[in-house]
């Protein structure tokens, strides 16, 4: 039977279907709907700006990326999603990304490259690790940690590999140190070493 085959292929299907709803589920769903509406508005603004490449286009796209990357994983906190195996979660996640990408490609010119498969492989691996991280240490700590360290890694790629020199080396170094201190603070707060003093 097709449903039996589906359950056999998706080992976490039975577990997620039997998860009882929690008090937080409705709150998470409401937040997710609000985030989805704002993401749709950001995507629409980006598509409109793509008609003319300019500095404004870049900033609108950055604003959309900041909001989307900072809030895309809210539904991971649902018990049904949290109980799913990371590969199964990534399967659905990738399907959503593919649908959004098709919409963008339908409105903008593009060229095909096999390097896209290499980039997608890295992205899928990182998202699977991200799901595990959110389940293990929480959404706020996980996303804040990898978001900050990702900026540091991206900066090093740009300066060391692509020879993109910042206008102020001192300012860049200070910014990286600030990011590192922020990551350390987030990790320390999660560890409990900055907890309230004992009475």
Coordinates of C-alpha atoms in Angstrom, one line a residue:
X1 CA 0.0 0.0 0.0
X2 CA 1.4 3.5 -0.8
X3 CA 1.0 4.8 2.7
X4 CA 2.8 1.7 4.1
X5 CA 5.7 2.3 1.6
X6 CA 5.9 6.0 2.7
X7 CA 6.1 5.1 6.3
X8 CA 8.8 2.6 5.6
X9 CA 10.8 5.2 3.6
X10 CA 10.4 7.8 6.3
X11 CA 11.3 6.2 9.7
X12 CA 10.4 9.3 11.6
X13 CA 6.9 9.4 10.2
X14 CA 5.3 7.3 12.9
X15 CA 6.9 9.2 15.7
X16 CA 5.9 12.7 14.4
X17 CA 2.3 11.7 13.8
X18 CA 2.0 10.4 17.4
X19 CA 3.5 13.5 19.0
X20 CA 0.9 15.2 21.2
X21 CA 0.4 19.0 20.7
X22 CA 1.9 21.2 23.4
X23 CA 0.9 24.6 24.7
X24 CA 3.8 26.2 22.8
X25 CA 2.7 24.8 19.4
X26 CA 0.0 27.4 18.7
X27 CA 2.4 30.2 19.7
X28 CA 5.1 28.9 17.4
X29 CA 2.5 28.5 14.5
X30 CA 1.4 32.1 15.0
X31 CA 4.9 33.4 15.0
X32 CA 5.7 31.3 11.9
X33 CA 2.7 32.7 10.0
X34 CA 3.8 36.3 10.8
X35 CA 7.4 35.5 9.7
X36 CA 6.2 33.9 6.5
X37 CA 4.2 37.0 5.6
X38 CA 7.2 39.3 6.2
X39 CA 9.4 36.9 4.2
X40 CA 7.0 37.0 1.3
X41 CA 7.1 40.8 1.4
X42 CA 10.9 40.8 1.4
X43 CA 10.9 38.4 -1.5
X44 CA 8.5 40.5 -3.4
X45 CA 10.6 43.6 -2.8
X46 CA 13.7 41.8 -3.9
X47 CA 12.1 40.6 -7.1
X48 CA 11.0 44.1 -7.9
X49 CA 14.5 45.5 -7.2
X50 CA 16.1 42.9 -9.5
X51 CA 14.6 44.7 -12.5
X52 CA 17.5 47.2 -12.1
X53 CA 20.8 46.3 -10.5
X54 CA 21.7 49.1 -8.0
X55 CA 23.0 49.7 -4.5
X56 CA 19.4 49.8 -3.3
X57 CA 18.8 46.4 -4.8
X58 CA 21.7 45.0 -2.7
X59 CA 20.4 46.6 0.5
X60 CA 16.9 45.4 0.0
X61 CA 18.2 41.9 -0.6
X62 CA 20.4 42.0 2.4
X63 CA 17.4 43.0 4.6
X64 CA 15.4 40.1 3.3
X65 CA 18.3 37.7 3.8
X66 CA 18.8 38.9 7.4
X67 CA 15.2 38.4 8.3
X68 CA 14.8 35.1 6.5
X69 CA 18.0 33.5 7.8
X70 CA 17.2 34.7 11.3
X71 CA 13.7 33.3 11.4
X72 CA 13.6 30.4 8.9
X73 CA 14.0 27.7 11.6
X74 CA 11.1 28.7 13.9
X75 CA 9.1 25.6 13.0
X76 CA 12.0 23.4 14.0
X77 CA 10.8 24.1 17.6
X78 CA 7.6 22.3 17.0
X79 CA 7.6 18.8 18.7
X80 CA 6.6 17.2 15.4
X81 CA 9.5 18.7 13.5
X82 CA 12.0 18.3 16.3
X83 CA 11.3 14.6 16.4
X84 CA 12.0 14.1 12.7
X85 CA 15.4 12.7 11.6
X86 CA 17.7 15.5 10.2
X87 CA 17.8 13.9 6.6
X88 CA 13.9 13.8 6.6
X89 CA 13.7 17.4 7.8
X90 CA 16.2 18.4 5.1
X91 CA 14.2 16.7 2.4
X92 CA 11.2 18.9 3.1
X93 CA 13.4 22.0 3.7
X94 CA 15.1 21.5 0.3
X95 CA 11.7 21.1 -1.4
X96 CA 10.6 24.4 -0.1
X97 CA 13.8 26.1 -1.2
X98 CA 13.4 24.5 -4.7
X99 CA 9.9 25.9 -5.1
X100 CA 11.0 29.4 -4.1
X101 CA 14.0 29.2 -6.4
X102 CA 11.8 28.2 -9.3
X103 CA 9.7 31.3 -8.7
X104 CA 12.8 33.5 -8.8
X105 CA 14.3 31.8 -11.8
X106 CA 11.0 32.3 -13.7
X107 CA 11.3 36.1 -13.3
X108 CA 15.0 36.6 -13.8
X109 CA 17.6 35.4 -16.3
X110 CA 20.0 32.6 -15.2
X111 CA 22.7 30.3 -16.5
X112 CA 23.2 26.7 -15.5
X113 CA 26.4 25.5 -13.8
X114 CA 27.4 22.2 -12.2
X115 CA 29.1 24.2 -9.4
X116 CA 25.6 24.8 -8.2
X117 CA 25.4 21.1 -7.2
X118 CA 28.6 21.5 -5.2
X119 CA 27.2 24.5 -3.4
X120 CA 23.9 22.8 -2.7
X121 CA 25.8 19.8 -1.2
X122 CA 27.6 22.1 1.2
X123 CA 24.4 23.9 2.0
X124 CA 22.4 20.7 2.7
X125 CA 25.2 19.5 5.0
X126 CA 25.2 22.7 6.9
X127 CA 21.5 22.8 7.3
X128 CA 21.4 19.2 8.7
X129 CA 24.0 20.2 11.2
X130 CA 22.0 23.3 12.0
X131 CA 18.9 21.2 12.8
X132 CA 20.9 19.0 15.1
X133 CA 22.3 22.1 16.8
X134 CA 18.9 23.7 17.3
X135 CA 17.6 20.5 18.9
X136 CA 20.6 20.3 21.1
X137 CA 21.3 23.8 22.4
X138 CA 18.3 25.9 21.4
X139 CA 17.3 28.1 18.5
X140 CA 18.7 31.4 19.8
X141 CA 22.1 30.1 20.8
X142 CA 22.6 27.8 17.8
X143 CA 21.6 30.4 15.2
X144 CA 23.5 33.2 16.9
X145 CA 26.6 31.1 17.2
X146 CA 26.8 29.9 13.6
X147 CA 25.6 33.2 12.2
X148 CA 28.5 35.1 13.9
X149 CA 31.1 32.5 13.0
X150 CA 29.8 32.3 9.5
X151 CA 30.5 36.0 9.1
X152 CA 34.0 35.5 10.3
X153 CA 34.6 32.6 7.8
X154 CA 33.0 34.6 5.0
X155 CA 35.3 37.6 5.7
X156 CA 38.4 35.4 5.7
X157 CA 37.3 33.8 2.3
X158 CA 36.8 37.3 0.9
X159 CA 40.1 38.8 2.1
X160 CA 42.4 35.8 1.9
X161 CA 41.1 34.0 -1.2
X162 CA 39.3 36.6 -3.3
X163 CA 41.6 39.5 -2.4
X164 CA 38.8 41.8 -1.3
X165 CA 40.5 44.4 0.9
X166 CA 38.5 46.3 3.4
X167 CA 38.7 50.1 3.4
X168 CA 39.8 50.0 7.1
X169 CA 41.8 47.1 8.3
X170 CA 41.6 48.3 11.9
X171 CA 37.8 48.6 11.7
X172 CA 37.6 45.1 10.2
X173 CA 39.8 43.5 12.9
X174 CA 37.8 45.3 15.6
X175 CA 34.5 44.0 14.1
X176 CA 35.8 40.5 14.0
X177 CA 37.0 40.7 17.6
X178 CA 33.5 42.0 18.6
X179 CA 31.9 39.1 16.8
X180 CA 34.2 36.6 18.5
X181 CA 33.4 38.1 21.9
X182 CA 29.7 37.9 21.1
X183 CA 29.9 34.2 20.2
X184 CA 31.9 33.6 23.4
X185 CA 29.2 35.4 25.4
X186 CA 26.4 33.5 23.9
X187 CA 28.1 30.2 24.5
X188 CA 29.0 31.1 28.1
X189 CA 25.4 32.1 28.8
X190 CA 24.2 28.8 27.5
X191 CA 26.7 26.9 29.6
X192 CA 25.2 28.4 32.7
X193 CA 28.4 29.9 34.0
X194 CA 26.8 33.4 34.0
X195 CA 23.8 32.2 36.0
X196 CA 22.3 34.2 38.9
X197 CA 24.4 34.2 42.1
X198 CA 23.4 31.9 44.8
X199 CA 21.5 33.3 47.8

